[in-house]
Every structure is written in C-alpha cells, then in structure tokens.
Short mmCIF file of N, CA and C in Angstrom, two decimals:
data_model
loop_
_atom_site.label_atom_id
_atom_site.label_comp_id
_atom_site.label_asym_id
_atom_site.label_seq_id
_atom_site.Cartn_x
_atom_site.Cartn_y
_atom_site.Cartn_z
N UNK X 1 66.39 37.25 -7.70
CA UNK X 1 64.93 36.59 -8.91
C UNK X 1 66.69 35.19 -9.52
N UNK X 2 64.83 34.07 -8.92
CA UNK X 2 66.10 33.32 -10.27
C UNK X 2 65.91 32.78 -11.46
N UNK X 3 66.35 32.04 -12.46
CA UNK X 3 66.71 32.20 -13.86
C UNK X 3 66.00 31.77 -13.78
N UNK X 4 65.00 30.83 -13.68
CA UNK X 4 64.04 29.91 -14.40
C UNK X 4 62.59 30.40 -13.74
N UNK X 5 61.68 31.00 -12.50
CA UNK X 5 61.55 31.83 -12.57
C UNK X 5 60.90 33.23 -13.55
N UNK X 6 62.17 33.56 -13.86
CA UNK X 6 62.80 35.40 -15.44
C UNK X 6 61.45 33.65 -16.42
N UNK X 7 62.96 33.43 -16.82
CA UNK X 7 62.45 32.38 -18.09
C UNK X 7 60.74 32.29 -18.50
N UNK X 8 60.48 31.44 -17.45
CA UNK X 8 59.25 31.45 -17.11
C UNK X 8 57.92 32.58 -17.84
N UNK X 9 58.73 33.02 -16.90
CA UNK X 9 56.69 34.76 -16.61
C UNK X 9 57.66 35.31 -18.24
N UNK X 10 58.73 35.43 -19.15
CA UNK X 10 59.18 35.35 -20.20
C UNK X 10 58.40 34.48 -21.26
N UNK X 11 58.73 33.02 -20.71
CA UNK X 11 57.63 32.67 -21.81
C UNK X 11 55.99 32.80 -22.02
N UNK X 12 55.39 32.31 -20.21
CA UNK X 12 54.03 33.53 -19.99
C UNK X 12 54.01 34.39 -20.72
N UNK X 13 55.16 35.11 -20.92
CA UNK X 13 53.79 37.25 -21.57
C UNK X 13 54.04 36.40 -22.95
N UNK X 14 54.90 35.76 -23.60
CA UNK X 14 55.14 35.30 -25.29
C UNK X 14 54.09 34.99 -25.53
N UNK X 15 53.35 33.72 -24.76
CA UNK X 15 52.36 32.98 -25.12
C UNK X 15 51.24 33.77 -25.24
N UNK X 16 51.01 34.85 -23.89
CA UNK X 16 49.82 35.64 -24.80
C UNK X 16 49.95 36.25 -25.08
N UNK X 17 51.95 36.97 -25.00
CA UNK X 17 51.39 37.76 -26.58
C UNK X 17 50.73 37.25 -28.05
N UNK X 18 51.31 35.93 -28.18
CA UNK X 18 51.25 35.51 -29.70
C UNK X 18 49.23 34.32 -29.64
N UNK X 19 48.89 34.40 -27.99
CA UNK X 19 47.86 34.03 -28.15
C UNK X 19 46.36 35.48 -28.45
N UNK X 20 47.29 36.50 -28.25
CA UNK X 20 46.71 37.42 -28.35
C UNK X 20 46.27 37.95 -30.31
N UNK X 21 47.53 38.16 -30.77
CA UNK X 21 47.61 38.10 -32.40
C UNK X 21 47.28 36.78 -32.83
N UNK X 22 47.14 35.63 -32.20
CA UNK X 22 46.55 34.69 -33.38
C UNK X 22 44.53 35.18 -32.66
N UNK X 23 44.00 35.31 -31.89
CA UNK X 23 43.24 36.01 -31.93
C UNK X 23 43.13 36.21 -32.26
N UNK X 24 43.80 37.67 -32.87
CA UNK X 24 43.13 38.99 -33.84
C UNK X 24 43.52 37.89 -34.90
N UNK X 25 44.16 37.57 -35.46
CA UNK X 25 44.32 37.10 -36.17
C UNK X 25 43.57 36.00 -37.04
N UNK X 26 42.84 35.68 -36.01
CA UNK X 26 41.36 34.65 -35.93
C UNK X 26 40.53 36.19 -36.88
N UNK X 27 40.01 36.85 -36.00
CA UNK X 27 39.20 37.58 -36.25
C UNK X 27 39.40 38.09 -37.88
N UNK X 28 40.19 38.50 -38.54
CA UNK X 28 40.94 39.24 -39.65
C UNK X 28 40.64 37.55 -40.24
N UNK X 29 41.23 36.17 -39.85
CA UNK X 29 40.94 35.70 -41.13
C UNK X 29 39.05 34.96 -41.36
N UNK X 30 38.65 35.10 -40.84
CA UNK X 30 37.03 35.40 -40.52
C UNK X 30 35.78 36.38 -40.87
N UNK X 31 36.94 37.01 -40.92
CA UNK X 31 36.27 38.44 -41.79
C UNK X 31 35.67 38.21 -43.23
N UNK X 32 37.84 37.55 -43.48
CA UNK X 32 38.12 37.34 -45.25
C UNK X 32 36.96 36.15 -45.49
N UNK X 33 37.15 35.50 -45.01
CA UNK X 33 36.34 34.92 -44.80
C UNK X 33 34.89 34.51 -45.35
N UNK X 34 34.49 34.87 -44.65
CA UNK X 34 33.23 35.68 -44.19
C UNK X 34 32.76 36.34 -46.61
N UNK X 35 33.40 36.98 -46.16
CA UNK X 35 33.84 38.08 -47.61
C UNK X 35 34.25 37.28 -48.77
N UNK X 36 34.41 36.38 -48.47
CA UNK X 36 35.05 35.63 -49.47
C UNK X 36 33.64 35.12 -49.74
N UNK X 37 33.29 34.15 -48.80
CA UNK X 37 32.25 34.03 -49.11
C UNK X 37 31.43 33.74 -49.97
N UNK X 38 30.41 35.35 -49.21
CA UNK X 38 29.80 36.60 -50.40
C UNK X 38 29.58 36.42 -51.51
N UNK X 39 31.31 36.34 -51.23
CA UNK X 39 31.44 37.30 -52.81
C UNK X 39 31.45 35.72 -53.96
N UNK X 40 31.38 34.85 -52.79
CA UNK X 40 31.55 33.24 -53.97
C UNK X 40 29.68 33.02 -54.17
N UNK X 41 29.72 33.02 -53.20
CA UNK X 41 28.16 33.00 -52.99
C UNK X 41 26.93 32.96 -54.14
N UNK X 42 26.98 34.36 -53.51
CA UNK X 42 25.97 35.31 -54.08
C UNK X 42 25.63 35.17 -54.79
N UNK X 43 26.31 35.90 -56.29
CA UNK X 43 26.11 35.88 -57.80
C UNK X 43 26.00 34.22 -57.95
N UNK X 44 25.94 32.62 -57.22
CA UNK X 44 25.29 31.72 -57.54
C UNK X 44 24.11 31.16 -57.30
N UNK X 45 23.81 32.35 -56.30
CA UNK X 45 22.14 31.93 -55.62
C UNK X 45 21.96 33.02 -56.15
N UNK X 46 21.79 34.79 -57.07
CA UNK X 46 21.58 34.78 -57.96
C UNK X 46 20.75 33.79 -59.31
N UNK X 47 22.28 34.03 -60.14
CA UNK X 47 21.99 32.96 -60.90
C UNK X 47 21.31 31.95 -60.95
N UNK X 48 21.28 30.77 -59.65
CA UNK X 48 20.00 29.81 -59.62
C UNK X 48 18.58 30.06 -59.00
N UNK X 49 18.51 31.39 -58.71
CA UNK X 49 17.15 32.34 -58.99
C UNK X 49 16.78 32.82 -60.00
N UNK X 50 17.28 33.41 -60.45
CA UNK X 50 17.39 33.14 -61.77
C UNK X 50 16.98 32.45 -63.62
N UNK X 51 17.38 30.85 -63.34
CA UNK X 51 17.04 29.86 -64.22
C UNK X 51 16.24 29.40 -63.37
N UNK X 52 15.62 29.63 -61.95
CA UNK X 52 14.71 29.07 -60.83
C UNK X 52 13.25 29.79 -62.06
N UNK X 53 13.64 31.80 -61.39
CA UNK X 53 12.30 31.89 -62.22
C UNK X 53 12.37 31.82 -63.87
N UNK X 54 13.08 31.79 -63.62
CA UNK X 54 12.85 31.35 -65.87
C UNK X 54 12.74 30.25 -66.35
#
C-alpha cells in the first residue's frame, strides 16, 4: 500500500466527517436562528398589531 493513497484516503475520510459535522451544525444553527427570529419578531409584530388596532 503506497503512503500517498493512505494519506489521500485519510484526507477524504476526514473531509467526509467534517462535512457531516458542518451539516449537523448547520441544522442546529438554522434552528437556533429560527427560534431567535421568532422570539425577537413575535413581540414586535404583536405590539405593532396592537398599536394598529388602537
């Protein structure tokens, strides 16, 4: 087994694990951003609606 093939295989497996980790963290970050947007925008929308009704 040549060393360059082993190194490239290790790099490919490491890149694959990195892509999986980035994908998982991207999902978590997306959920966090959605929750933060809901928490920030929801009271503003309610206050604007109440002020508009008043």
